[in-house]
PDB file of N, CA and C in Angstrom:
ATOM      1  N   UNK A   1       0.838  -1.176   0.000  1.00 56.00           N
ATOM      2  CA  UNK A   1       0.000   0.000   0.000  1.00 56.00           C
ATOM      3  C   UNK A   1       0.885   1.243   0.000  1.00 56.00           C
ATOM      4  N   UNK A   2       0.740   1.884  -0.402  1.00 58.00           N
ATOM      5  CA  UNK A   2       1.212   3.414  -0.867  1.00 58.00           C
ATOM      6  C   UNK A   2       0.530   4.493   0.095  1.00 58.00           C
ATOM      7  N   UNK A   3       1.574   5.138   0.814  1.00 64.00           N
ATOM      8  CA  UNK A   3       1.845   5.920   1.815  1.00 64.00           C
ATOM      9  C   UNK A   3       2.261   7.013   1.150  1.00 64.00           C
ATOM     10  N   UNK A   4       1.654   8.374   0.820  1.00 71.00           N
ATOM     11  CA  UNK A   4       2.214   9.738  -0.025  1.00 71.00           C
ATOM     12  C   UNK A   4       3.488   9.863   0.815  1.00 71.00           C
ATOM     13  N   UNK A   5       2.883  10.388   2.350  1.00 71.00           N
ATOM     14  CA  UNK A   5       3.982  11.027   3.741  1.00 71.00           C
ATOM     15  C   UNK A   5       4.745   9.786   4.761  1.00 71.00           C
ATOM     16  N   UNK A   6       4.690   8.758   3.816  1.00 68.00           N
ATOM     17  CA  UNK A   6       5.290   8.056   4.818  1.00 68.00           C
ATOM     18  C   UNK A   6       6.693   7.866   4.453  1.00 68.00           C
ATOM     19  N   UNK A   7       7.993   7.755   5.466  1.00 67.00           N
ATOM     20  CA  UNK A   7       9.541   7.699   5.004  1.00 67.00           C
ATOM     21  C   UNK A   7      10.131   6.452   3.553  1.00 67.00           C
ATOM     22  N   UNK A   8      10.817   6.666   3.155  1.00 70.00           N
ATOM     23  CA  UNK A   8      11.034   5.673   2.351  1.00 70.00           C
ATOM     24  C   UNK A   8      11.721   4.400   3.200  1.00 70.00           C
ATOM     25  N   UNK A   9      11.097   2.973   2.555  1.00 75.00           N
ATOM     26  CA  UNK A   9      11.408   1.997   3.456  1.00 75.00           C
ATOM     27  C   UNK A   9      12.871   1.737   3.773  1.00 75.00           C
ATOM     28  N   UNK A  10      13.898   1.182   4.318  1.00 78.00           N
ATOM     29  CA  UNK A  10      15.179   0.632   4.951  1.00 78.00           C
ATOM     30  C   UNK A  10      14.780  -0.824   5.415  1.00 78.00           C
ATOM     31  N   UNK A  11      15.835  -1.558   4.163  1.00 85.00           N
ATOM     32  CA  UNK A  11      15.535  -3.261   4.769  1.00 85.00           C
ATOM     33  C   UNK A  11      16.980  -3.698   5.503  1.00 85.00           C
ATOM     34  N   UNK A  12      16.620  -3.778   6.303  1.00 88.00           N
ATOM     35  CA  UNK A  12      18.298  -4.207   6.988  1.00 88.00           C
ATOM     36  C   UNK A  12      18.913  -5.365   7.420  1.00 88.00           C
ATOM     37  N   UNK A  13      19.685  -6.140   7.377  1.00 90.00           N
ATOM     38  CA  UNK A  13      19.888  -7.426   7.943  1.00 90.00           C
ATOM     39  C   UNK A  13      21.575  -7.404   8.265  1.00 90.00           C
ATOM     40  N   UNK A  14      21.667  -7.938   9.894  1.00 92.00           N
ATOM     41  CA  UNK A  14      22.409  -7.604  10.879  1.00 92.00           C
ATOM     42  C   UNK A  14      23.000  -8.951  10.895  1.00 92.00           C
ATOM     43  N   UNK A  15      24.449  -9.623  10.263  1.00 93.00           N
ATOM     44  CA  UNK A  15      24.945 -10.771  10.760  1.00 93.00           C
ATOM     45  C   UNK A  15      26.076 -10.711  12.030  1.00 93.00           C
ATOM     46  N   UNK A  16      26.004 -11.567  12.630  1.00 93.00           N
ATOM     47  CA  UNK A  16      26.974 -11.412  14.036  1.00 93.00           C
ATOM     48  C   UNK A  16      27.257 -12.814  13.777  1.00 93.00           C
ATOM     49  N   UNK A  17      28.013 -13.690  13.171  1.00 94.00           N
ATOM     50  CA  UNK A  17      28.367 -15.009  13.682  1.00 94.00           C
ATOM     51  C   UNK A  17      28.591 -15.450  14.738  1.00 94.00           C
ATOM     52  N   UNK A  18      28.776 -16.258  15.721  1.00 93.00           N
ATOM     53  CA  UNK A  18      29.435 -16.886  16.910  1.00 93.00           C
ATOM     54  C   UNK A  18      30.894 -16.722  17.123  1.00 93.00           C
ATOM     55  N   UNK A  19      31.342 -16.940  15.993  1.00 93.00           N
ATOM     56  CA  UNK A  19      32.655 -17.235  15.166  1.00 93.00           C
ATOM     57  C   UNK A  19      33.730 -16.274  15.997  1.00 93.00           C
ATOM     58  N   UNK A  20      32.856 -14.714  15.746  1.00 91.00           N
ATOM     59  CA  UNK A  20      33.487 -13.095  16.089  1.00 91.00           C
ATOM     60  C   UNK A  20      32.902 -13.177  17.358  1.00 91.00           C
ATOM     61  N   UNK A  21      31.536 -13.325  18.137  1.00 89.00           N
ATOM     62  CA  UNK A  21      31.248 -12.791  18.974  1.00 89.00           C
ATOM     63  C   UNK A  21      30.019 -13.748  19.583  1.00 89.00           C
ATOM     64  N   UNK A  22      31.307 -14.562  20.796  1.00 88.00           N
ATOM     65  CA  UNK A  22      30.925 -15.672  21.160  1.00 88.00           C
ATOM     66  C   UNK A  22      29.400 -15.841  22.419  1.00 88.00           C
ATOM     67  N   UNK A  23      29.422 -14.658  22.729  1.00 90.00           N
ATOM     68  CA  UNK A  23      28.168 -14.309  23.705  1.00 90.00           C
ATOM     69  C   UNK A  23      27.141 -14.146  22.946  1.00 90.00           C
ATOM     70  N   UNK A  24      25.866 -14.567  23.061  1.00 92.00           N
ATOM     71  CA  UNK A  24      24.745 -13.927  22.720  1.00 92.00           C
ATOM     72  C   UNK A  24      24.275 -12.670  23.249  1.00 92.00           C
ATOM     73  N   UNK A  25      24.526 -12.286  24.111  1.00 92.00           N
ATOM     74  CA  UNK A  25      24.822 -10.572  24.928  1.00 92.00           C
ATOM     75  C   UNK A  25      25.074  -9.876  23.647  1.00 92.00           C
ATOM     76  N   UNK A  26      26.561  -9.963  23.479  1.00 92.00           N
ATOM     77  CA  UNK A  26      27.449  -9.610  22.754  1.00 92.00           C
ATOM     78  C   UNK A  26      26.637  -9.515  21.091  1.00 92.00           C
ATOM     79  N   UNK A  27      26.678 -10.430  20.957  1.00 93.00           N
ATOM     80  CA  UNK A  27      25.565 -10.781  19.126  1.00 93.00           C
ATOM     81  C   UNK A  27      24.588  -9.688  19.326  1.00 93.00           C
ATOM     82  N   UNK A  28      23.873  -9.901  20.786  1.00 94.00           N
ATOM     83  CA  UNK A  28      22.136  -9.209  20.555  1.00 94.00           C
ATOM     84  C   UNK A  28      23.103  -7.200  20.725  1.00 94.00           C
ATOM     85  N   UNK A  29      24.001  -7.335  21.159  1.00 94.00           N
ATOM     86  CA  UNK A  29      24.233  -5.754  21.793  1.00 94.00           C
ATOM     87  C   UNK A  29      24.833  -5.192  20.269  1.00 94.00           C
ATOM     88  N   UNK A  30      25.613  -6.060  19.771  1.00 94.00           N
ATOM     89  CA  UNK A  30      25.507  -5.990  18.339  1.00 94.00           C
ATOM     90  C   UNK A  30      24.481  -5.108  16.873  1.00 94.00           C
ATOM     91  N   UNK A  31      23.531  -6.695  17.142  1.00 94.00           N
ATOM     92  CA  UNK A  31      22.428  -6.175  16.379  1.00 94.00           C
ATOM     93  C   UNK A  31      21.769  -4.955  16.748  1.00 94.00           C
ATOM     94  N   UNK A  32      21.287  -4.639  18.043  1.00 94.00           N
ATOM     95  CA  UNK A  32      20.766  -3.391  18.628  1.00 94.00           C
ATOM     96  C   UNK A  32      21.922  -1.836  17.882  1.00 94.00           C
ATOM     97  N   UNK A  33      22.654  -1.861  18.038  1.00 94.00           N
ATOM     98  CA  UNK A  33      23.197  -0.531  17.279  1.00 94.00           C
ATOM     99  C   UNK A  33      23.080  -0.741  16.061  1.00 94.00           C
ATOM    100  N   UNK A  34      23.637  -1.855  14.988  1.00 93.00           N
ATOM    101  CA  UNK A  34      23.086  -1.758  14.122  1.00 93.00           C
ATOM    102  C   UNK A  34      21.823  -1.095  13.173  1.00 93.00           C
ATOM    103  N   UNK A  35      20.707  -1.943  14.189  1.00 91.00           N
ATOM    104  CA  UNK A  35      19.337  -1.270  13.627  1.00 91.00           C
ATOM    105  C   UNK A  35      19.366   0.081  14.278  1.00 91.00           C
ATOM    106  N   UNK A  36      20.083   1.022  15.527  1.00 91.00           N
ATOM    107  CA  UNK A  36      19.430   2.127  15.935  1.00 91.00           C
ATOM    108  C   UNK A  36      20.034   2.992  15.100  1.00 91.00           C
ATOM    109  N   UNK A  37      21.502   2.683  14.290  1.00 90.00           N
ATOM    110  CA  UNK A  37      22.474   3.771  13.998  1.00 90.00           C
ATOM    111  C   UNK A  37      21.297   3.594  12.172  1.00 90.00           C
ATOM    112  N   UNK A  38      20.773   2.511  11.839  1.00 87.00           N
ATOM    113  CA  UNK A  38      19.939   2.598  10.129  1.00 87.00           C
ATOM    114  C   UNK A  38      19.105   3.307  10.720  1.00 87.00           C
ATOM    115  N   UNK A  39      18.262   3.024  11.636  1.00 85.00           N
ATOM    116  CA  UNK A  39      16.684   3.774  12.153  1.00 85.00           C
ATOM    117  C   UNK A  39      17.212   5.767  11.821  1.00 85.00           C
ATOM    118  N   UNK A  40      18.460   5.336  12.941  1.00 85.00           N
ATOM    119  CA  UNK A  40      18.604   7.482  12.779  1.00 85.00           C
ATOM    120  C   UNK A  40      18.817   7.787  11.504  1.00 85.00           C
ATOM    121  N   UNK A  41      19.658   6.934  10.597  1.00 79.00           N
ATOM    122  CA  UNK A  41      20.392   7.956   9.536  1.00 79.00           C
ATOM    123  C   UNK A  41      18.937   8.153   8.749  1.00 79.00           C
ATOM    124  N   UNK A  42      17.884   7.680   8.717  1.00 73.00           N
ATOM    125  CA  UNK A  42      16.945   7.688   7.859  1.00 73.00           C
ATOM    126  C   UNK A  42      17.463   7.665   6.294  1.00 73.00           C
ATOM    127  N   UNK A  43      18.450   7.159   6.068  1.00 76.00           N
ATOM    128  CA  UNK A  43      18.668   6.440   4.713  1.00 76.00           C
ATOM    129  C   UNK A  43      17.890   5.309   4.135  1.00 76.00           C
ATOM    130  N   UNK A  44      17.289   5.335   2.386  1.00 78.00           N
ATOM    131  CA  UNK A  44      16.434   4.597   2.424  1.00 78.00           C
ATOM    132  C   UNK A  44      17.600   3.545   1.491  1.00 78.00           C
ATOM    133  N   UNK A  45      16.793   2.447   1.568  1.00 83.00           N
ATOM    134  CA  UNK A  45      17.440   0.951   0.754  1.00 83.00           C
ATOM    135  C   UNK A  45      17.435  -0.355   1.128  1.00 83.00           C
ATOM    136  N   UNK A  46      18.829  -0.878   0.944  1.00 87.00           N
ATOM    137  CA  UNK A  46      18.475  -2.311   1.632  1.00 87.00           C
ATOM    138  C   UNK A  46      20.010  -2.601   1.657  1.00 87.00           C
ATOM    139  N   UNK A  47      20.526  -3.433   2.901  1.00 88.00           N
ATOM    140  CA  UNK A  47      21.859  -3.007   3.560  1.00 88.00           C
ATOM    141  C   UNK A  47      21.716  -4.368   4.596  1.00 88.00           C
ATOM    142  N   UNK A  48      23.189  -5.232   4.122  1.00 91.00           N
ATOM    143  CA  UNK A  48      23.661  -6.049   5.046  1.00 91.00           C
ATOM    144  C   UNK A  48      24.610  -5.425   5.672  1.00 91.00           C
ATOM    145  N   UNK A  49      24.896  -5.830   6.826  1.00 92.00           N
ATOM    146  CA  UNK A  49      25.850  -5.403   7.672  1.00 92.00           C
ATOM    147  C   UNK A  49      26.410  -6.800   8.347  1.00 92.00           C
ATOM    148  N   UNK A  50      27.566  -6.879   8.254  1.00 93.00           N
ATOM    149  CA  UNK A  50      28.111  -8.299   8.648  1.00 93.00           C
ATOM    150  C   UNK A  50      29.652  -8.185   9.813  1.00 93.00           C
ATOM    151  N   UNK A  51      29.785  -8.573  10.619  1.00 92.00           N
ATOM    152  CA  UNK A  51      30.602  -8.488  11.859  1.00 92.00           C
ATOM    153  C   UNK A  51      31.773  -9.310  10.849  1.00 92.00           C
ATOM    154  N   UNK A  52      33.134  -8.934  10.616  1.00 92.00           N
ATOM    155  CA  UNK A  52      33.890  -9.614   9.914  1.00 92.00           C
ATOM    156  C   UNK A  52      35.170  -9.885  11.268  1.00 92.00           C
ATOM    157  N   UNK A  53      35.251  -9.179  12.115  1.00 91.00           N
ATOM    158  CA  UNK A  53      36.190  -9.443  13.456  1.00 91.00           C
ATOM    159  C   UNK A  53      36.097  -9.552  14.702  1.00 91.00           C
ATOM    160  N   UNK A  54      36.908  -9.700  15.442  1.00 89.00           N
ATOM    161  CA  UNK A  54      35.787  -9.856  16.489  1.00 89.00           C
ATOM    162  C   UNK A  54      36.651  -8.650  17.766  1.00 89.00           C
ATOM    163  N   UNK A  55      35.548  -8.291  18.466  1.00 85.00           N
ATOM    164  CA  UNK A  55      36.293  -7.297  19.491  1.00 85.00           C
ATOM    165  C   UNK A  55      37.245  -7.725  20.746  1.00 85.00           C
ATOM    166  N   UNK A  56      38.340  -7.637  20.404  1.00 84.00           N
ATOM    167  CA  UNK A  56      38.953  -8.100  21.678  1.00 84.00           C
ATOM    168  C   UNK A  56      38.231  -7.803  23.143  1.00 84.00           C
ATOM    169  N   UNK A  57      38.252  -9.602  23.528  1.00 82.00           N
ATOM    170  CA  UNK A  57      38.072  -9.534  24.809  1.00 82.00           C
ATOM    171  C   UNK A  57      38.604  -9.195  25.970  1.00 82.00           C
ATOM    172  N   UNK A  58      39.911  -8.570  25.801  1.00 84.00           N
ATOM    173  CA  UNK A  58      40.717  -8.247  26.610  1.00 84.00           C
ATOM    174  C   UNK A  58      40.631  -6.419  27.137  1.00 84.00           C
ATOM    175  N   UNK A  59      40.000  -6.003  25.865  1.00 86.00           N
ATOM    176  CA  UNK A  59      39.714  -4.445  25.696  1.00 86.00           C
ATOM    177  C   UNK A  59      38.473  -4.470  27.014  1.00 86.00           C
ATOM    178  N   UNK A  60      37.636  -5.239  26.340  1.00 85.00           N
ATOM    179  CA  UNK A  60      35.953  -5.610  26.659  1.00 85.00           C
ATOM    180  C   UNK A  60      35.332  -6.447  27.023  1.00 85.00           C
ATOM    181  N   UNK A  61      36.163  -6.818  28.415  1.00 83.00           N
ATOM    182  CA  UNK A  61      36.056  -8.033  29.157  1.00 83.00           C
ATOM    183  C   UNK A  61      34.264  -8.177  29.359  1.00 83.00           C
ATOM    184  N   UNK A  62      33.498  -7.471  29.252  1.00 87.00           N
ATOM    185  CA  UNK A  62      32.031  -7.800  29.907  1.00 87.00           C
ATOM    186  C   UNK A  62      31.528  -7.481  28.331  1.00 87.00           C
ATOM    187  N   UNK A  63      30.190  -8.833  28.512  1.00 83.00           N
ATOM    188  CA  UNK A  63      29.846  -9.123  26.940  1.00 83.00           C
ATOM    189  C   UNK A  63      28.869  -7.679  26.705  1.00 83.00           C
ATOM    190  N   UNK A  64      28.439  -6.735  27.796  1.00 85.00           N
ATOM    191  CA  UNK A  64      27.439  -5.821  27.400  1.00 85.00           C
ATOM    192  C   UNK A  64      27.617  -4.343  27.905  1.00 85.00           C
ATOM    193  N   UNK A  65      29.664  -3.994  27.684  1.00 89.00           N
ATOM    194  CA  UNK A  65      29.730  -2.954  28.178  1.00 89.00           C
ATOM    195  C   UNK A  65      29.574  -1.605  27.771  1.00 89.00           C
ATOM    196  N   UNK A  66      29.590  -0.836  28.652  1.00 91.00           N
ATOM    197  CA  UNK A  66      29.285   0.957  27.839  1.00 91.00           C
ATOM    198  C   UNK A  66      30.209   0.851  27.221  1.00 91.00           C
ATOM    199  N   UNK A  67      31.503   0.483  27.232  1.00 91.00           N
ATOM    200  CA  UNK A  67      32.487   1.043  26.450  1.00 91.00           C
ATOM    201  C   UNK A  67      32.146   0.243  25.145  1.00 91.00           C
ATOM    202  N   UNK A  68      32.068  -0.749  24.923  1.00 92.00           N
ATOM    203  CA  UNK A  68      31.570  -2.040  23.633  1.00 92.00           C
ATOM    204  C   UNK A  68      30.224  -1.126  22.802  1.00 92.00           C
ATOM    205  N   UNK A  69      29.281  -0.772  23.605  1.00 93.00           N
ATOM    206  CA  UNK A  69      28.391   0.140  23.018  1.00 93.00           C
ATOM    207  C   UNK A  69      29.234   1.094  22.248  1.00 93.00           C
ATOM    208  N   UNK A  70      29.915   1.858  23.099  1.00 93.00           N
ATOM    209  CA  UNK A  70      30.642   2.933  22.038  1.00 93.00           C
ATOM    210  C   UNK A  70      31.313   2.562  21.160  1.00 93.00           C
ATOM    211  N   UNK A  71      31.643   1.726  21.455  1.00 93.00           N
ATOM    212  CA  UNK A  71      33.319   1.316  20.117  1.00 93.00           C
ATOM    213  C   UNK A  71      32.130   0.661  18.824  1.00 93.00           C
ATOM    214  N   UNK A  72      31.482  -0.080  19.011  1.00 93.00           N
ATOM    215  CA  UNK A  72      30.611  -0.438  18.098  1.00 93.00           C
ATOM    216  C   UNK A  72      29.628   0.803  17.121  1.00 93.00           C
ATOM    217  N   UNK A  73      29.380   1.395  18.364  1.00 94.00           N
ATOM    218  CA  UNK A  73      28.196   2.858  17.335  1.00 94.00           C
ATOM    219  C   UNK A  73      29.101   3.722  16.779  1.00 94.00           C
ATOM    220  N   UNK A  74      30.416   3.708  16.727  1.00 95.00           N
ATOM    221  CA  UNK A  74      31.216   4.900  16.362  1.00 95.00           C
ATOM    222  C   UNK A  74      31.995   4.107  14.969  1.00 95.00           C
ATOM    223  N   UNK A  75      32.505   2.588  14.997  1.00 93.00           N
ATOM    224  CA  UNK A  75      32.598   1.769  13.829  1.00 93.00           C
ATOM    225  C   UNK A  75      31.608   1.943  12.494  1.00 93.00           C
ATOM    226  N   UNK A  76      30.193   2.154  13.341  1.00 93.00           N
ATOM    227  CA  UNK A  76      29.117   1.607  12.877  1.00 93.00           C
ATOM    228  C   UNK A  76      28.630   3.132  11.767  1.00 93.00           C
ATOM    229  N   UNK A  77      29.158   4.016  12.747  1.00 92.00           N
ATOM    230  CA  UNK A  77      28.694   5.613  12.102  1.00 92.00           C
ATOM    231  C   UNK A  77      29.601   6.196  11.404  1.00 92.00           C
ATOM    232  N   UNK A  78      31.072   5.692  11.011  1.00 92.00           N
ATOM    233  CA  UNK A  78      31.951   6.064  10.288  1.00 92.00           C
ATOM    234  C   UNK A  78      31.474   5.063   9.083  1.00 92.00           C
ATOM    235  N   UNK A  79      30.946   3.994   9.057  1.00 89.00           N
ATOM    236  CA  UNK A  79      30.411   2.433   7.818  1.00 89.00           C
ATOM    237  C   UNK A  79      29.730   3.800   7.120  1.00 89.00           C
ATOM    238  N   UNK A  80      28.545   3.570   8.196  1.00 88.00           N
ATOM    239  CA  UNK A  80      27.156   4.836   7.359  1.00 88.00           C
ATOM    240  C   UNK A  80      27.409   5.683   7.062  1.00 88.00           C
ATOM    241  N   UNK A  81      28.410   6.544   7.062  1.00 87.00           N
ATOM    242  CA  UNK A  81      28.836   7.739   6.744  1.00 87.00           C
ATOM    243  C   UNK A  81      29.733   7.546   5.205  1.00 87.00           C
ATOM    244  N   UNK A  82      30.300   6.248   5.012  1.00 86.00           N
ATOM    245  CA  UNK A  82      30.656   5.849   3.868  1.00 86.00           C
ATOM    246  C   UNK A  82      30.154   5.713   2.497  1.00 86.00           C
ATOM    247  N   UNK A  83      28.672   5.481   3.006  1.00 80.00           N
ATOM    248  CA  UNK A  83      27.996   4.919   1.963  1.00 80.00           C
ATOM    249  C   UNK A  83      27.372   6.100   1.160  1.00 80.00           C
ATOM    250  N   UNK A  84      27.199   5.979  -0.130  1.00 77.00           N
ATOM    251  CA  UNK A  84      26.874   6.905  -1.268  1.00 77.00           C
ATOM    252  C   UNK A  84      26.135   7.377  -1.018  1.00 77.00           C
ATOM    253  N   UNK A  85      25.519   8.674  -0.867  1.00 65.00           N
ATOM    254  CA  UNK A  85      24.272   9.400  -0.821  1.00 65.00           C
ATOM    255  C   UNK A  85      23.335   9.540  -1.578  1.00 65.00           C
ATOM    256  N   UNK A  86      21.980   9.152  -1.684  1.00 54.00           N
ATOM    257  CA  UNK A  86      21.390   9.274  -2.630  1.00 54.00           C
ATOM    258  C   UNK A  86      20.548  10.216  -2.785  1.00 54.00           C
ATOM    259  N   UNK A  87      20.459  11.044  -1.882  1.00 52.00           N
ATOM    260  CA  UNK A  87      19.511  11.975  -1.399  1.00 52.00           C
ATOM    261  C   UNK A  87      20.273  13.377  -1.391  1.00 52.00           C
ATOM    262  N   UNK A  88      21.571  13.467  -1.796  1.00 45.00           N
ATOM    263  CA  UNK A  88      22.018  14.897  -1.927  1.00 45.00           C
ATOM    264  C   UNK A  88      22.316  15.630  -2.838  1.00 45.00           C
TER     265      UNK A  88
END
């Protein structure tokens, strides 16, 4: 159905293997910035995002820390900031 005022859609899909990031904490704290950092940029399309390393545990000993939040949304907002603009 066709929405005049509604945003253009964003399909997103968030991989975290085990492989990189052996906690499910860790995976779900993951996916959560993922989708919040697509939700803000309001960029429209369709966008995998895939965990290719994994965060040292030695940095980020606890699977769900503030600091892991940051290091992840700031990775995550330099990615999005990469990508081609289609809207400018």
């Amino acid at each position: 159905m066709f929405v005049p005022d509604a945003p253009p859609p964003v399909w997103l899909g968030a991989l975290t293997p085990k492989r990189w990031a052996r906690r499910a904490v860790t995976r779900h704290l993951i996916e959560r910035q993922v989708h919040a950092v697509a939700a803000s940029s309001g960029a429209a399309g369709a966008y995998v995002v895939r965990l290719r390393a994994a965060f040292a545990r030695t940095q980020f000993p606890s699977a769900a820390s503030d600091a892991l939040k940051r290091a992840v949304r700031a990775e995550l907002l330099q990615l999005w900031n990469q990508l081609p603009c289609a809207n400018c």
